[in-house]
mmCIF file of C-alpha atoms in Angstrom:
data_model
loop_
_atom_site.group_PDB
_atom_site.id
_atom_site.type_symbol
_atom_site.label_atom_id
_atom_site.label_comp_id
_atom_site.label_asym_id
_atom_site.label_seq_id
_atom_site.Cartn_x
_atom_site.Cartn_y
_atom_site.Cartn_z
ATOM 1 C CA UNK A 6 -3.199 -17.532 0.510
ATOM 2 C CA UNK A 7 -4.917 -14.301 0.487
ATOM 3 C CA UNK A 8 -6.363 -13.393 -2.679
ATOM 4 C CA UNK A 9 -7.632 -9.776 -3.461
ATOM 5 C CA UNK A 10 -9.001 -9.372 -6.683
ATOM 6 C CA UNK A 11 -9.708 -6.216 -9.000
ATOM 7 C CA UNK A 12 -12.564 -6.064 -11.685
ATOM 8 C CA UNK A 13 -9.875 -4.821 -14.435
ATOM 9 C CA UNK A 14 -6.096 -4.677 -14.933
ATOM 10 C CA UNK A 15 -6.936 -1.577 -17.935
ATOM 11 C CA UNK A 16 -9.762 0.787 -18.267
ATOM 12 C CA UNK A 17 -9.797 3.396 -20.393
ATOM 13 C CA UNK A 18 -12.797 6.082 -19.997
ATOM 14 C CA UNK A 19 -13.717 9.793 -21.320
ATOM 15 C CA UNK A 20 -14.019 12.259 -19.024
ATOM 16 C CA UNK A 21 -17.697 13.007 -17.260
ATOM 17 C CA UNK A 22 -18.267 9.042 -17.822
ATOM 18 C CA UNK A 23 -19.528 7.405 -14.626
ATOM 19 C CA UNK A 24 -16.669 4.505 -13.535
ATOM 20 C CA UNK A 25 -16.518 1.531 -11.079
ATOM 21 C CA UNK A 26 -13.530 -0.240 -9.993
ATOM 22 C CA UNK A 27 -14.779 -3.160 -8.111
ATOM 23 C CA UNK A 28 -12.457 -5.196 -5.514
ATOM 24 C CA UNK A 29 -12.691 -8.689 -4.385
ATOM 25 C CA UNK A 30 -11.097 -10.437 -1.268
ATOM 26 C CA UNK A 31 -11.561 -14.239 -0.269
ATOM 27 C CA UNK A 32 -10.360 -13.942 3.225
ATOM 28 C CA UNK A 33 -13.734 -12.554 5.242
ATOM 29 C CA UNK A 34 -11.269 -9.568 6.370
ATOM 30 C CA UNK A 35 -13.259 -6.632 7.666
ATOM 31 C CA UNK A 36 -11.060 -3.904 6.355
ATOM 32 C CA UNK A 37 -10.562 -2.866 3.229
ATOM 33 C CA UNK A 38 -8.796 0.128 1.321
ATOM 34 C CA UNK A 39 -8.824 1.764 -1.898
ATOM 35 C CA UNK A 40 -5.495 3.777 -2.648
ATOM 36 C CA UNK A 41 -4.063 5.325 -5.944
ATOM 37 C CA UNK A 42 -0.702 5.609 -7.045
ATOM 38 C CA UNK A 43 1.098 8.031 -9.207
ATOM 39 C CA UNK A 44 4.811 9.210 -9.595
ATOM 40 C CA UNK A 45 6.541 10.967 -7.345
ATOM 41 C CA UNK A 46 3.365 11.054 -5.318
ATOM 42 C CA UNK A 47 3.616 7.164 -3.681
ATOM 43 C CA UNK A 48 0.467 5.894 -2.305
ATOM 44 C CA UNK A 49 -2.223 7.723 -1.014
ATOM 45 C CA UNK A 50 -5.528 7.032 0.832
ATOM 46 C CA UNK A 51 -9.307 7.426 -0.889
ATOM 47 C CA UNK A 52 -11.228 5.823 1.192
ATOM 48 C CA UNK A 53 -11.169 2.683 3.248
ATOM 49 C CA UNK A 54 -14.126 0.608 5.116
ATOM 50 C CA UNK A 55 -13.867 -1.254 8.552
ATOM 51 C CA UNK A 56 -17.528 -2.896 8.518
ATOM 52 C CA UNK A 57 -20.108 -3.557 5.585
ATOM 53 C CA UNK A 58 -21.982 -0.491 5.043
ATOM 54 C CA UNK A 59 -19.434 1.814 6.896
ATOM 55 C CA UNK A 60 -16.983 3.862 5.302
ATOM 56 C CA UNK A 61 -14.113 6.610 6.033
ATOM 57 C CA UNK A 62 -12.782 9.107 4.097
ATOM 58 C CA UNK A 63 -8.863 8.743 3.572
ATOM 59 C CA UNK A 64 -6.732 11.535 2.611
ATOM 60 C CA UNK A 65 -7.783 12.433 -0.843
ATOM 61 C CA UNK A 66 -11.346 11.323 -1.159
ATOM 62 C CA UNK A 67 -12.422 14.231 -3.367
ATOM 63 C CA UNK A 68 -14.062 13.172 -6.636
ATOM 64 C CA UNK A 69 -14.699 9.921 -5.460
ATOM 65 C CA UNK A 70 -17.022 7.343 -3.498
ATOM 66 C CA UNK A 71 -16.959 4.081 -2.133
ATOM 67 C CA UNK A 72 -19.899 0.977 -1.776
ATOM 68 C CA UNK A 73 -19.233 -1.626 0.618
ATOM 69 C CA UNK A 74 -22.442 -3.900 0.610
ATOM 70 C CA UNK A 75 -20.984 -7.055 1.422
ATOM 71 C CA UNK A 76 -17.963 -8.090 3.230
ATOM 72 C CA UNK A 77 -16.197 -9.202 0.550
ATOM 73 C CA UNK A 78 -16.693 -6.893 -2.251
ATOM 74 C CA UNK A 79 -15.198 -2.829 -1.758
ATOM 75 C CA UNK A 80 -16.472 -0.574 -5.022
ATOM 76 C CA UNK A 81 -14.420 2.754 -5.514
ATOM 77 C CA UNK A 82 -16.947 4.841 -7.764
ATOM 78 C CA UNK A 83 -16.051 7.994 -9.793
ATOM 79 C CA UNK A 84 -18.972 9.734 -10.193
ATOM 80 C CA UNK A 85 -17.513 12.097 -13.394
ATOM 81 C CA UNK A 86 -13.985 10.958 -14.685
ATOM 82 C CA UNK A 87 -11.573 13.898 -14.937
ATOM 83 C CA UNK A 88 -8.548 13.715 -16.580
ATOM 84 C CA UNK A 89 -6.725 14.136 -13.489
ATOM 85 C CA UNK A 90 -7.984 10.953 -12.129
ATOM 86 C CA UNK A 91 -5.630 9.075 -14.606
ATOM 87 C CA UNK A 92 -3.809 6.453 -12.161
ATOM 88 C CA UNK A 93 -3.143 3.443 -11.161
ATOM 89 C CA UNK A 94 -5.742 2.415 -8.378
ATOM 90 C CA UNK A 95 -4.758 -0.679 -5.586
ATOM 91 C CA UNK A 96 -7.157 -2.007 -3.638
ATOM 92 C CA UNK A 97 -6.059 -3.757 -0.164
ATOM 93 C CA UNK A 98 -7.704 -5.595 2.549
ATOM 94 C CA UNK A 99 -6.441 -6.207 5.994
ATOM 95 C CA UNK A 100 -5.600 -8.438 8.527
ATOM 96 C CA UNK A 101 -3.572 -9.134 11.577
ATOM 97 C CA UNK A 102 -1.558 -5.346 10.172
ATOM 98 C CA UNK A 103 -0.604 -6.296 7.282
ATOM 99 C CA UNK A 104 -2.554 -5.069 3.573
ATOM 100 C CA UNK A 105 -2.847 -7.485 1.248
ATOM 101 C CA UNK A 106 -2.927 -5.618 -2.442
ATOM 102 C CA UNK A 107 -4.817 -6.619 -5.387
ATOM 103 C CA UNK A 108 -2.492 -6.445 -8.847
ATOM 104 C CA UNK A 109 -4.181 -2.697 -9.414
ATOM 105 C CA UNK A 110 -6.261 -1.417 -12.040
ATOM 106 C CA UNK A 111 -4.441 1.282 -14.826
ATOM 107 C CA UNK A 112 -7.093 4.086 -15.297
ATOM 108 C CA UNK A 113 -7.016 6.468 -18.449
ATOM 109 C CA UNK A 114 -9.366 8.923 -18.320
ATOM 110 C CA UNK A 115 -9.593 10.765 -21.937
ATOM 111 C CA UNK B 24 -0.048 13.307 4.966
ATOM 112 C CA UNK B 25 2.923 11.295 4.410
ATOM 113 C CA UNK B 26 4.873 9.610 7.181
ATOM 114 C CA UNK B 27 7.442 7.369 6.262
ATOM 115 C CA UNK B 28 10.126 9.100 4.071
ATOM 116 C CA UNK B 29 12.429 6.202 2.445
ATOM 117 C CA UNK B 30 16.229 6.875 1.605
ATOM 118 C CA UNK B 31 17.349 6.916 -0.598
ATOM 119 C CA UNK B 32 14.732 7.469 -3.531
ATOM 120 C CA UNK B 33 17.140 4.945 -5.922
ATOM 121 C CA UNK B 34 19.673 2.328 -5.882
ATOM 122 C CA UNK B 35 21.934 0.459 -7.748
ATOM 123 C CA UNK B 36 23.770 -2.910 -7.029
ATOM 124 C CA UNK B 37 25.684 -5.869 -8.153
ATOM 125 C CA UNK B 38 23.844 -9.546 -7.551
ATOM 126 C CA UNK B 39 25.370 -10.806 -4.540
ATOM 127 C CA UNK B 40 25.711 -7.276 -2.445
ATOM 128 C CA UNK B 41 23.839 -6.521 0.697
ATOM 129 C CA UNK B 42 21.213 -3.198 0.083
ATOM 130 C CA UNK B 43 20.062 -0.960 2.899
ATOM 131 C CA UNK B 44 17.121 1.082 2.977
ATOM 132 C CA UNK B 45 15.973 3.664 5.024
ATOM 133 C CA UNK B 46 12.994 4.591 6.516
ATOM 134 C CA UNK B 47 11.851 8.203 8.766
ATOM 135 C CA UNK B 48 8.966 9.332 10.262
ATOM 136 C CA UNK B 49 6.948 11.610 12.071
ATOM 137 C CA UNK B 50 4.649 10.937 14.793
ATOM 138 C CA UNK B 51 4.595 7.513 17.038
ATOM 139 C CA UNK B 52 3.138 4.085 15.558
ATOM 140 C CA UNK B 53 1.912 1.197 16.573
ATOM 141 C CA UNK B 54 4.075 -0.832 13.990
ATOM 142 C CA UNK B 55 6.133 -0.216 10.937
ATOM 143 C CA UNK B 56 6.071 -2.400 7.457
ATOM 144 C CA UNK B 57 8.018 -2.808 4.753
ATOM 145 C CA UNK B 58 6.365 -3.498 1.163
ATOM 146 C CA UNK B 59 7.723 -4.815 -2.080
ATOM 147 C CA UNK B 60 6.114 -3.473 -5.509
ATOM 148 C CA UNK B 61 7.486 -5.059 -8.786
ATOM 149 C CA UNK B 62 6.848 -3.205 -11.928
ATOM 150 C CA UNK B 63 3.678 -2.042 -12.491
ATOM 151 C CA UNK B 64 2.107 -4.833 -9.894
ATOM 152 C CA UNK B 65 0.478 -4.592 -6.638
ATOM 153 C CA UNK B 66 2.319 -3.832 -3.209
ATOM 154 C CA UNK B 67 3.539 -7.645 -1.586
ATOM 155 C CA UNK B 68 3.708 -7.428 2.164
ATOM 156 C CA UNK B 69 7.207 -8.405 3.312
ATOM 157 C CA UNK B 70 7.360 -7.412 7.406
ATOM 158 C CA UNK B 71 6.032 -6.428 10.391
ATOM 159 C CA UNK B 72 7.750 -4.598 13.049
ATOM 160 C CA UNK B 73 5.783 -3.821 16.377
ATOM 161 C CA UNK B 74 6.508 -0.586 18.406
ATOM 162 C CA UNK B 75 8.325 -2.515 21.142
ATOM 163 C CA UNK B 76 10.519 -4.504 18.944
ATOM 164 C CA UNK B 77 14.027 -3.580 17.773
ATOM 165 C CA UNK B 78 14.808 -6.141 15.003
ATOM 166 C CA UNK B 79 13.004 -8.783 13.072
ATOM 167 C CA UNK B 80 14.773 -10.917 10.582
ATOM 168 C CA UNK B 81 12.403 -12.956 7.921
ATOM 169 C CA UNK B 82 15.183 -15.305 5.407
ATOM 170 C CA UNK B 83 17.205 -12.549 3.765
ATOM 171 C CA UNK B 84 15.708 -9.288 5.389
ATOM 172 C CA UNK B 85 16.580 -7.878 8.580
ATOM 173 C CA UNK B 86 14.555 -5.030 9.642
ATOM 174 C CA UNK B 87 15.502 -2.684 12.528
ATOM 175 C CA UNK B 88 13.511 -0.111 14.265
ATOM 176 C CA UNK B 89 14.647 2.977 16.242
ATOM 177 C CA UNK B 90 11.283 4.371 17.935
ATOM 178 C CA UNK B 91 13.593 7.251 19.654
ATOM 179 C CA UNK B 92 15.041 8.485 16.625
ATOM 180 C CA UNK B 93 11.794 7.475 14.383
ATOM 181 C CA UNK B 94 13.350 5.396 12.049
ATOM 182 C CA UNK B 95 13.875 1.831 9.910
ATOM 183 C CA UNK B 96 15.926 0.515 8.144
ATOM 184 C CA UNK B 97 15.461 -2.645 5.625
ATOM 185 C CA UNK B 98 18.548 -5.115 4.821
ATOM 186 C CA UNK B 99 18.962 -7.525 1.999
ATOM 187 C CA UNK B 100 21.879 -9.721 2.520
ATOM 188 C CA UNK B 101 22.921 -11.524 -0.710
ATOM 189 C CA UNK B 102 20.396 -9.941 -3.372
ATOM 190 C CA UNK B 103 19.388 -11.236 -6.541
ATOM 191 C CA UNK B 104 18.500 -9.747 -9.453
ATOM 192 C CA UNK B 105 14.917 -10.721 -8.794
ATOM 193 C CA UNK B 106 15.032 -8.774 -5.690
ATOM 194 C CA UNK B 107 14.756 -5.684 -8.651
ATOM 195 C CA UNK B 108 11.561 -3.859 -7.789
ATOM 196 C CA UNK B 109 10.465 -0.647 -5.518
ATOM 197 C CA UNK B 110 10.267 -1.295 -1.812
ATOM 198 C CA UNK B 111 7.934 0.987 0.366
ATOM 199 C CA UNK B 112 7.859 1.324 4.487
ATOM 200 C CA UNK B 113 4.313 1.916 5.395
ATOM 201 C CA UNK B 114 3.063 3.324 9.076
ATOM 202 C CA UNK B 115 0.523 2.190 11.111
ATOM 203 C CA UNK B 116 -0.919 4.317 13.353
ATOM 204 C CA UNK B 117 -4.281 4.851 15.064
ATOM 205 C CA UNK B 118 -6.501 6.720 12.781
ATOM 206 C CA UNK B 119 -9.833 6.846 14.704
ATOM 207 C CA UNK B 120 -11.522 3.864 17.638
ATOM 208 C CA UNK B 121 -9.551 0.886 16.789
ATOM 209 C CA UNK B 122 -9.425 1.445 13.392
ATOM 210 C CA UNK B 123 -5.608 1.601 12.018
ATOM 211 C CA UNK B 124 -4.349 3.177 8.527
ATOM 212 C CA UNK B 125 -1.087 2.817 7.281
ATOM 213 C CA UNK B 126 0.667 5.594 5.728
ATOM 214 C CA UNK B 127 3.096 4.811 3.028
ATOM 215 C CA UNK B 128 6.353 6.479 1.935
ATOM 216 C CA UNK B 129 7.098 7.040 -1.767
ATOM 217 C CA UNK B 130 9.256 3.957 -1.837
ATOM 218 C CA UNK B 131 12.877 3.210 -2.659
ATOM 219 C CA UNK B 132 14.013 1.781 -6.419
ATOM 220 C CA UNK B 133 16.282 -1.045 -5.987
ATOM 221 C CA UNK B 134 18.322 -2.411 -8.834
ATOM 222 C CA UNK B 135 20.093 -5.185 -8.628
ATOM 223 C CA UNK B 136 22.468 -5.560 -11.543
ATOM 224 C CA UNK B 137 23.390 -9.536 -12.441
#
């Protein structure tokens, strides 16, 4: 089975803090995506990689970056936490069409 | 941009009923999936639909696809009250090369009542 991991099921961090969400798959898949999720919004795009070292922007990358140094590892990065960054963030990676999500990580940003 | 639309947002039904959801879109795909999300979890792929296919079946669901009127719809025969969670078509289309996106919908709340 696939198995996508995320660095933290709860964060909790004060605005202006730097903050990492880091993403694990086991399955050598080359593409991976970070989305967030809020109510009444659904899912929506950051950012997503295809290759190590190569990223794209998705449809709301503002505020945010991404690190993909190794195949299996996808970092979101938020350089200065604003409050409206509270979410719940999914990572995914990809293969053969279908996303395989991690379990998500619950941000609070204070 | 959202693409898939699901319909409706919410609903409600006794153990042992059949639930339908609905799916529409906007511009052409190269497949269309269909995503369970229990409380608070991550999204569970369920099925794959290609472009050129009408129906799919996988144990309980049947999935149907209407690429002229740019729509899906997802059926669970017999539920269960552990089929209780949201459930979310997602769009694949070309985004760029050969890379593909998928584009998901704001999901559908099924309840299934025992």
């Amino acid at each position: 089975d696939v198995k996508v991991t995320q660095s933290s099921r709860y964060l909790v961090k004060r605005t202006g803090e730097k903050v990492f969400l880091e993403c694990v798959q086991d399955m050598d898949h080359e593409n991976m995506f970070w989305y967030r999720q809020d109510p009444g919004l659904g899912l929506r795009l950051i950012y997503f990689s295809y290759d190590v070292k190569m990223k794209e922007k998705g449809d709301i990358p503002e505020g945010y970056s991404v690190s993909r140094e190794k195949k299996e590892r996808f970092s979101l990065i938020l350089e200065s936490a604003s409050t409206n960054q509270t979410s719940m963030y999914l990572c995914a990676s990809r293969e053969l069409g279908a996303q395989y999500f991690g379990p998500g990580t619950r941000l609070l940003v204070l | 941009s959202q693409q898939g639309e699901e319909d409706p947002q919410a609903l409600s039904i006794q153990e042992g009923e059949n639930a339908t959801m609905n799916c529409s879109y906007k511009t052409s795909i190269n497949n269309l999936q269909w995503y369970r999300q229990n409380s608070g979890r991550g999204l569970v792929h369920l099925i794959l639909i290609r472009s050129n296919e009408r129906e799919k079946h996988s144990g309980r669901l049947r999935v149907t696809l209407d690429t002229s009127k740019k729509s899906s719809s997802l059926l669970i025969t017999a539920s269960r009250a552990a089929d209780t969670a949201s459930y979310f078509c997602a769009t694949d289309a070309r985004s760029g090369g050969s890379n593909y996106k998928l584009t998901f919908g704001k999901g559908t709340l099924l309840t299934v009542n025992p």
